[in-house]
Amino acid sequence: MNRQWILGGLVAVAVVALAAIAYFYVYGGSSAGDTGPAVADNGKYIITLTSRDRAQGDPKAPIQMIEYAAPTCPVCAAFDMTIFPQLKKQYIDTGKVYYVFRVFPLSRVDVAAESMARCLPPENYFPFIDQLYRNQPQWDPDGHDIPDVHAALLQMAAVAGMPGDQAETCMRDTAKAAEISQIGTDAQTKYEITATPSFIVNGEKRVGVSTWEDWQDYLNQMLAKH
């Protein structure tokens, strides 16, 4: 399945949530408070940020970009490897864009990967997500021959310096699994997210990767409004 266009309905994420909990049960198996709304500008969507959000840049930047993505999404990986480095250098690090990353789980594997990422120190979160994207063929079962996905995820954790017992504990955390799945449900019900990657930029939704030139034009037009 091509997962740049996925999950056509609320039932899909509900099924993922149940499957995720089942996954953690087979292997042994708190919501954070709101910190304030994202700037909606003249866009349709006003996103409430929470203390659990992983972000980069200046919270007071004129542009707030929320990305909904999945570790197993190949198109998301392409964005991470080809577009994001330029976005970070030219817009995030310069105080123009405040970037927030949220996992929109497509499967129980995404929930497991995000659960491990959440167990790392906050400063190691983005490096681990980048590691997962750059090494999808080593652990992602969609489109790759991975005999033991669980073991492959443990190997990814080991590369990131996480002991095996800690990774196991993180992946078995059913409360964390439910929280991650709820983010996916909220993305659908509140912001009409049905594909990865999807972005909400100052209240406007954009779907897909596009080109760097297109992103530059779009962001510069946003900046011209401020």
PDB file of C-alpha atoms in Angstrom:
ATOM      1  CA  MET A   1       0.000   0.000   0.000  1.00  0.00           C
ATOM      2  CA  ASN A   2       1.257   3.467  -0.867  1.00  0.00           C
ATOM      3  CA  ARG A   3       1.010   5.247   2.451  1.00  0.00           C
ATOM      4  CA  GLN A   4       1.374   8.828   1.324  1.00  0.00           C
ATOM      5  CA  TRP A   5      -2.430   8.664   0.985  1.00  0.00           C
ATOM      6  CA  ILE A   6      -3.914   6.616   3.826  1.00  0.00           C
ATOM      7  CA  LEU A   7      -6.553   6.115   6.496  1.00  0.00           C
ATOM      8  CA  GLY A   8      -9.790   7.111   4.875  1.00  0.00           C
ATOM      9  CA  GLY A   9     -11.984   7.387   7.951  1.00  0.00           C
ATOM     10  CA  LEU A  10     -12.197   7.531  11.705  1.00  0.00           C
ATOM     11  CA  VAL A  11     -12.463   3.764  12.047  1.00  0.00           C
ATOM     12  CA  ALA A  12      -8.922   3.312  10.730  1.00  0.00           C
ATOM     13  CA  VAL A  13      -7.205   4.987  13.677  1.00  0.00           C
ATOM     14  CA  ALA A  14      -9.523   3.244  16.116  1.00  0.00           C
ATOM     15  CA  VAL A  15      -8.411  -0.082  14.663  1.00  0.00           C
ATOM     16  CA  VAL A  16      -4.776   1.005  14.955  1.00  0.00           C
ATOM     17  CA  ALA A  17      -5.335   1.834  18.611  1.00  0.00           C
ATOM     18  CA  LEU A  18      -6.751  -1.600  19.350  1.00  0.00           C
ATOM     19  CA  ALA A  19      -4.030  -3.311  17.333  1.00  0.00           C
ATOM     20  CA  ALA A  20      -1.355  -1.318  19.156  1.00  0.00           C
ATOM     21  CA  ILE A  21      -2.606  -2.409  22.554  1.00  0.00           C
ATOM     22  CA  ALA A  22      -2.759  -6.001  21.309  1.00  0.00           C
ATOM     23  CA  TYR A  23       0.830  -5.693  20.090  1.00  0.00           C
ATOM     24  CA  PHE A  24       2.092  -4.633  23.499  1.00  0.00           C
ATOM     25  CA  TYR A  25       0.053  -7.374  25.172  1.00  0.00           C
ATOM     26  CA  VAL A  26       1.638 -10.033  22.938  1.00  0.00           C
ATOM     27  CA  TYR A  27       5.115  -8.781  23.782  1.00  0.00           C
ATOM     28  CA  GLY A  28       4.358  -8.486  27.504  1.00  0.00           C
ATOM     29  CA  GLY A  29       2.791  -5.741  27.686  1.00  0.00           C
ATOM     30  CA  SER A  30      -1.050  10.655  30.579  1.00  0.00           C
ATOM     31  CA  SER A  31      -2.026  13.049  28.657  1.00  0.00           C
ATOM     32  CA  ALA A  32      -0.063  16.290  28.951  1.00  0.00           C
ATOM     33  CA  GLY A  33      -1.706  19.619  29.634  1.00  0.00           C
ATOM     34  CA  ASP A  34      -2.297  22.249  26.985  1.00  0.00           C
ATOM     35  CA  THR A  35       0.301  24.966  26.680  1.00  0.00           C
ATOM     36  CA  GLY A  36      -1.557  27.276  24.319  1.00  0.00           C
ATOM     37  CA  PRO A  37      -2.963  27.512  20.799  1.00  0.00           C
ATOM     38  CA  ALA A  38      -0.896  27.691  17.656  1.00  0.00           C
ATOM     39  CA  VAL A  39      -1.270  30.823  15.552  1.00  0.00           C
ATOM     40  CA  ALA A  40      -4.076  30.266  13.055  1.00  0.00           C
ATOM     41  CA  ASP A  41      -3.496  33.466  11.065  1.00  0.00           C
ATOM     42  CA  ASN A  42      -6.286  33.436   8.460  1.00  0.00           C
ATOM     43  CA  GLY A  43      -6.251  29.668   8.160  1.00  0.00           C
ATOM     44  CA  LYS A  44      -8.980  27.232   9.079  1.00  0.00           C
ATOM     45  CA  TYR A  45      -7.245  25.134  11.720  1.00  0.00           C
ATOM     46  CA  ILE A  46      -6.224  26.295  15.183  1.00  0.00           C
ATOM     47  CA  ILE A  47      -4.019  23.667  16.799  1.00  0.00           C
ATOM     48  CA  THR A  48      -3.587  23.559  20.543  1.00  0.00           C
ATOM     49  CA  LEU A  49       0.004  22.740  21.454  1.00  0.00           C
ATOM     50  CA  THR A  50       0.734  20.611  24.498  1.00  0.00           C
ATOM     51  CA  SER A  51       3.718  20.030  26.731  1.00  0.00           C
ATOM     52  CA  ARG A  52       4.226  16.617  25.114  1.00  0.00           C
ATOM     53  CA  ASP A  53       4.800  18.098  21.651  1.00  0.00           C
ATOM     54  CA  ARG A  54       8.317  17.745  20.249  1.00  0.00           C
ATOM     55  CA  ALA A  55       9.352  20.969  18.558  1.00  0.00           C
ATOM     56  CA  GLN A  56      12.260  22.926  17.134  1.00  0.00           C
ATOM     57  CA  GLY A  57      12.766  26.658  16.776  1.00  0.00           C
ATOM     58  CA  ASP A  58      11.399  29.772  18.420  1.00  0.00           C
ATOM     59  CA  PRO A  59       7.842  29.421  19.795  1.00  0.00           C
ATOM     60  CA  LYS A  60       7.359  33.113  18.943  1.00  0.00           C
ATOM     61  CA  ALA A  61       8.262  32.631  15.272  1.00  0.00           C
ATOM     62  CA  PRO A  62       5.779  34.175  12.812  1.00  0.00           C
ATOM     63  CA  ILE A  63       5.135  30.776  11.216  1.00  0.00           C
ATOM     64  CA  GLN A  64       4.074  27.699  13.115  1.00  0.00           C
ATOM     65  CA  MET A  65       4.296  24.439  11.184  1.00  0.00           C
ATOM     66  CA  ILE A  66       2.864  21.214  12.532  1.00  0.00           C
ATOM     67  CA  GLU A  67       3.831  18.049  10.651  1.00  0.00           C
ATOM     68  CA  TYR A  68       1.773  14.884  11.000  1.00  0.00           C
ATOM     69  CA  ALA A  69       3.901  11.948   9.884  1.00  0.00           C
ATOM     70  CA  ALA A  70       4.587   8.272  10.541  1.00  0.00           C
ATOM     71  CA  PRO A  71       7.927   6.524  11.043  1.00  0.00           C
ATOM     72  CA  THR A  72       6.912   3.825   8.528  1.00  0.00           C
ATOM     73  CA  CYS A  73       5.864   6.347   5.859  1.00  0.00           C
ATOM     74  CA  PRO A  74       8.386   6.409   2.949  1.00  0.00           C
ATOM     75  CA  VAL A  75       7.206   9.809   1.750  1.00  0.00           C
ATOM     76  CA  CYS A  76       7.742  11.180   5.257  1.00  0.00           C
ATOM     77  CA  ALA A  77      11.248   9.746   5.157  1.00  0.00           C
ATOM     78  CA  ALA A  78      11.869  11.533   1.873  1.00  0.00           C
ATOM     79  CA  PHE A  79      10.765  14.826   3.434  1.00  0.00           C
ATOM     80  CA  ASP A  80      13.016  14.221   6.435  1.00  0.00           C
ATOM     81  CA  MET A  81      16.065  13.520   4.308  1.00  0.00           C
ATOM     82  CA  THR A  82      15.655  15.973   1.426  1.00  0.00           C
ATOM     83  CA  ILE A  83      13.484  18.902   2.541  1.00  0.00           C
ATOM     84  CA  PHE A  84      13.783  19.155   6.302  1.00  0.00           C
ATOM     85  CA  PRO A  85      17.558  19.918   6.478  1.00  0.00           C
ATOM     86  CA  GLN A  86      17.015  23.002   4.297  1.00  0.00           C
ATOM     87  CA  LEU A  87      13.873  23.967   6.193  1.00  0.00           C
ATOM     88  CA  LYS A  88      15.775  23.781   9.463  1.00  0.00           C
ATOM     89  CA  LYS A  89      18.757  25.775   8.223  1.00  0.00           C
ATOM     90  CA  GLN A  90      16.875  28.562   6.470  1.00  0.00           C
ATOM     91  CA  TYR A  91      13.686  28.922   8.483  1.00  0.00           C
ATOM     92  CA  ILE A  92      13.723  27.071  11.824  1.00  0.00           C
ATOM     93  CA  ASP A  93      17.216  28.006  13.002  1.00  0.00           C
ATOM     94  CA  THR A  94      16.705  31.597  11.877  1.00  0.00           C
ATOM     95  CA  GLY A  95      13.591  32.107  13.996  1.00  0.00           C
ATOM     96  CA  LYS A  96      11.126  32.214  11.091  1.00  0.00           C
ATOM     97  CA  VAL A  97       9.404  28.858  11.658  1.00  0.00           C
ATOM     98  CA  TYR A  98       8.405  27.045  14.830  1.00  0.00           C
ATOM     99  CA  TYR A  99       8.236  23.375  13.822  1.00  0.00           C
ATOM    100  CA  VAL A 100       6.189  20.767  15.689  1.00  0.00           C
ATOM    101  CA  PHE A 101       6.321  17.054  14.867  1.00  0.00           C
ATOM    102  CA  ARG A 102       3.459  14.700  15.682  1.00  0.00           C
ATOM    103  CA  VAL A 103       3.248  11.019  14.843  1.00  0.00           C
ATOM    104  CA  PHE A 104       0.099  10.010  12.969  1.00  0.00           C
ATOM    105  CA  PRO A 105       0.238   6.217  13.403  1.00  0.00           C
ATOM    106  CA  LEU A 106      -0.558   4.113  10.359  1.00  0.00           C
ATOM    107  CA  SER A 107       0.005   0.807  12.141  1.00  0.00           C
ATOM    108  CA  ARG A 108       0.993  -0.738  15.450  1.00  0.00           C
ATOM    109  CA  VAL A 109       4.617  -0.599  14.277  1.00  0.00           C
ATOM    110  CA  ASP A 110       4.444   3.208  14.209  1.00  0.00           C
ATOM    111  CA  VAL A 111       3.067   3.177  17.746  1.00  0.00           C
ATOM    112  CA  ALA A 112       5.911   0.946  18.895  1.00  0.00           C
ATOM    113  CA  ALA A 113       8.536   3.151  17.227  1.00  0.00           C
ATOM    114  CA  GLU A 114       7.062   6.333  18.697  1.00  0.00           C
ATOM    115  CA  SER A 115       6.821   4.711  22.123  1.00  0.00           C
ATOM    116  CA  MET A 116      10.560   4.095  22.066  1.00  0.00           C
ATOM    117  CA  ALA A 117      11.254   7.600  20.806  1.00  0.00           C
ATOM    118  CA  ARG A 118       9.239   9.033  23.694  1.00  0.00           C
ATOM    119  CA  CYS A 119      11.377   7.114  26.185  1.00  0.00           C
ATOM    120  CA  LEU A 120      14.540   8.842  25.020  1.00  0.00           C
ATOM    121  CA  PRO A 121      15.653  12.193  26.470  1.00  0.00           C
ATOM    122  CA  PRO A 122      13.868  15.012  24.597  1.00  0.00           C
ATOM    123  CA  GLU A 123      17.102  16.124  22.935  1.00  0.00           C
ATOM    124  CA  ASN A 124      17.472  12.641  21.421  1.00  0.00           C
ATOM    125  CA  TYR A 125      13.945  12.455  20.047  1.00  0.00           C
ATOM    126  CA  PHE A 126      14.529  14.025  16.639  1.00  0.00           C
ATOM    127  CA  PRO A 127      17.833  12.219  16.026  1.00  0.00           C
ATOM    128  CA  PHE A 128      16.050   8.917  16.678  1.00  0.00           C
ATOM    129  CA  ILE A 129      13.183   9.758  14.320  1.00  0.00           C
ATOM    130  CA  ASP A 130      15.760  10.681  11.681  1.00  0.00           C
ATOM    131  CA  GLN A 131      17.564   7.389  12.340  1.00  0.00           C
ATOM    132  CA  LEU A 132      14.333   5.466  11.799  1.00  0.00           C
ATOM    133  CA  TYR A 133      13.635   7.270   8.534  1.00  0.00           C
ATOM    134  CA  ARG A 134      17.118   6.714   7.161  1.00  0.00           C
ATOM    135  CA  ASN A 135      17.035   3.033   8.043  1.00  0.00           C
ATOM    136  CA  GLN A 136      13.485   2.053   7.076  1.00  0.00           C
ATOM    137  CA  PRO A 137      14.671  -0.981   5.042  1.00  0.00           C
ATOM    138  CA  GLN A 138      16.126  -2.467   8.234  1.00  0.00           C
ATOM    139  CA  TRP A 139      12.942  -2.457  10.326  1.00  0.00           C
ATOM    140  CA  ASP A 140       9.859  -1.269   8.376  1.00  0.00           C
ATOM    141  CA  PRO A 141       7.789  -4.321   7.277  1.00  0.00           C
ATOM    142  CA  ASP A 142       5.896  -2.437   4.573  1.00  0.00           C
ATOM    143  CA  GLY A 143       7.766  -3.053   1.343  1.00  0.00           C
ATOM    144  CA  HIS A 144      10.740  -4.709   3.040  1.00  0.00           C
ATOM    145  CA  ASP A 145      11.464  -8.282   4.058  1.00  0.00           C
ATOM    146  CA  ILE A 146      11.697  -8.046   7.850  1.00  0.00           C
ATOM    147  CA  PRO A 147      11.352 -11.532   9.407  1.00  0.00           C
ATOM    148  CA  ASP A 148      11.149 -10.201  12.988  1.00  0.00           C
ATOM    149  CA  VAL A 149       9.917  -6.610  13.229  1.00  0.00           C
ATOM    150  CA  HIS A 150      10.088  -6.607  17.016  1.00  0.00           C
ATOM    151  CA  ALA A 151      13.751  -7.616  16.990  1.00  0.00           C
ATOM    152  CA  ALA A 152      14.466  -5.066  14.272  1.00  0.00           C
ATOM    153  CA  LEU A 153      12.959  -2.300  16.408  1.00  0.00           C
ATOM    154  CA  LEU A 154      15.065  -3.416  19.356  1.00  0.00           C
ATOM    155  CA  GLN A 155      18.124  -3.138  17.124  1.00  0.00           C
ATOM    156  CA  MET A 156      17.161   0.432  16.197  1.00  0.00           C
ATOM    157  CA  ALA A 157      16.865   1.216  19.913  1.00  0.00           C
ATOM    158  CA  ALA A 158      20.289  -0.280  20.550  1.00  0.00           C
ATOM    159  CA  VAL A 159      21.840   1.901  17.853  1.00  0.00           C
ATOM    160  CA  ALA A 160      20.341   4.899  19.652  1.00  0.00           C
ATOM    161  CA  GLY A 161      21.888   3.766  22.934  1.00  0.00           C
ATOM    162  CA  MET A 162      18.715   2.453  24.549  1.00  0.00           C
ATOM    163  CA  PRO A 163      19.130  -0.816  26.504  1.00  0.00           C
ATOM    164  CA  GLY A 164      16.970  -3.699  25.356  1.00  0.00           C
ATOM    165  CA  ASP A 165      15.044  -3.986  28.599  1.00  0.00           C
ATOM    166  CA  GLN A 166      14.164  -0.291  28.481  1.00  0.00           C
ATOM    167  CA  ALA A 167      13.021  -0.557  24.863  1.00  0.00           C
ATOM    168  CA  GLU A 168      10.860  -3.558  25.789  1.00  0.00           C
ATOM    169  CA  THR A 169       9.288  -1.644  28.668  1.00  0.00           C
ATOM    170  CA  CYS A 170       8.556   1.326  26.435  1.00  0.00           C
ATOM    171  CA  MET A 171       6.947  -0.793  23.730  1.00  0.00           C
ATOM    172  CA  ARG A 172       4.796  -2.597  26.330  1.00  0.00           C
ATOM    173  CA  ASP A 173       3.418   0.651  27.777  1.00  0.00           C
ATOM    174  CA  THR A 174      -0.265   0.400  26.879  1.00  0.00           C
ATOM    175  CA  ALA A 175      -1.039   3.844  28.306  1.00  0.00           C
ATOM    176  CA  LYS A 176       1.555   5.380  26.018  1.00  0.00           C
ATOM    177  CA  ALA A 177       0.176   3.386  23.086  1.00  0.00           C
ATOM    178  CA  ALA A 178      -3.312   4.705  23.754  1.00  0.00           C
ATOM    179  CA  GLU A 179      -2.011   8.278  23.974  1.00  0.00           C
ATOM    180  CA  ILE A 180      -0.167   7.998  20.659  1.00  0.00           C
ATOM    181  CA  SER A 181      -3.221   6.507  18.976  1.00  0.00           C
ATOM    182  CA  GLN A 182      -5.390   9.286  20.410  1.00  0.00           C
ATOM    183  CA  ILE A 183      -3.185  11.847  18.690  1.00  0.00           C
ATOM    184  CA  GLY A 184      -4.008  10.137  15.418  1.00  0.00           C
ATOM    185  CA  THR A 185      -7.713  10.155  16.200  1.00  0.00           C
ATOM    186  CA  ASP A 186      -7.597  13.844  17.146  1.00  0.00           C
ATOM    187  CA  ALA A 187      -5.735  14.623  13.934  1.00  0.00           C
ATOM    188  CA  GLN A 188      -8.585  13.139  11.950  1.00  0.00           C
ATOM    189  CA  THR A 189     -11.507  14.492  13.927  1.00  0.00           C
ATOM    190  CA  LYS A 190     -10.164  17.974  14.658  1.00  0.00           C
ATOM    191  CA  TYR A 191      -7.936  18.738  11.686  1.00  0.00           C
ATOM    192  CA  GLU A 192      -9.159  16.369   8.952  1.00  0.00           C
ATOM    193  CA  ILE A 193      -5.788  14.689   8.586  1.00  0.00           C
ATOM    194  CA  THR A 194      -6.089  11.610   6.337  1.00  0.00           C
ATOM    195  CA  ALA A 195      -2.625  11.357   4.761  1.00  0.00           C
ATOM    196  CA  THR A 196       1.040  11.442   5.684  1.00  0.00           C
ATOM    197  CA  PRO A 197       2.872  13.659   5.622  1.00  0.00           C
ATOM    198  CA  SER A 198       0.371  16.430   6.260  1.00  0.00           C
ATOM    199  CA  PHE A 199       1.234  19.905   7.467  1.00  0.00           C
ATOM    200  CA  ILE A 200      -0.764  22.666   9.105  1.00  0.00           C
ATOM    201  CA  VAL A 201       1.010  25.981   8.586  1.00  0.00           C
ATOM    202  CA  ASN A 202      -0.528  28.947  10.391  1.00  0.00           C
ATOM    203  CA  GLY A 203      -3.892  27.223  10.136  1.00  0.00           C
ATOM    204  CA  GLU A 204      -3.593  26.094   6.507  1.00  0.00           C
ATOM    205  CA  LYS A 205      -3.334  22.414   5.599  1.00  0.00           C
ATOM    206  CA  ARG A 206      -0.844  21.121   3.028  1.00  0.00           C
ATOM    207  CA  VAL A 207      -0.536  17.463   2.077  1.00  0.00           C
ATOM    208  CA  GLY A 208       2.517  15.744   0.613  1.00  0.00           C
ATOM    209  CA  VAL A 209       6.156  16.684   0.208  1.00  0.00           C
ATOM    210  CA  SER A 210       6.257  18.945  -2.882  1.00  0.00           C
ATOM    211  CA  THR A 211       9.635  20.474  -3.813  1.00  0.00           C
ATOM    212  CA  TRP A 212      11.949  22.654  -1.799  1.00  0.00           C
ATOM    213  CA  GLU A 213      11.393  25.519  -4.228  1.00  0.00           C
ATOM    214  CA  ASP A 214       7.640  25.230  -3.711  1.00  0.00           C
ATOM    215  CA  TRP A 215       8.068  25.204   0.066  1.00  0.00           C
ATOM    216  CA  GLN A 216      10.277  28.288  -0.096  1.00  0.00           C
ATOM    217  CA  ASP A 217       7.714  30.186  -2.168  1.00  0.00           C
ATOM    218  CA  TYR A 218       4.936  29.177   0.192  1.00  0.00           C
ATOM    219  CA  LEU A 219       6.797  30.079   3.382  1.00  0.00           C
ATOM    220  CA  ASN A 220       8.032  33.373   1.960  1.00  0.00           C
ATOM    221  CA  GLN A 221       4.462  34.311   1.092  1.00  0.00           C
ATOM    222  CA  MET A 222       3.505  33.495   4.680  1.00  0.00           C
ATOM    223  CA  LEU A 223       6.330  35.659   5.994  1.00  0.00           C
ATOM    224  CA  ALA A 224       5.270  38.545   3.766  1.00  0.00           C
ATOM    225  CA  LYS A 225       1.998  38.697   5.698  1.00  0.00           C
ATOM    226  CA  HIS A 226       3.859  39.523   8.932  1.00  0.00           C
TER     227      HIS A 226
END
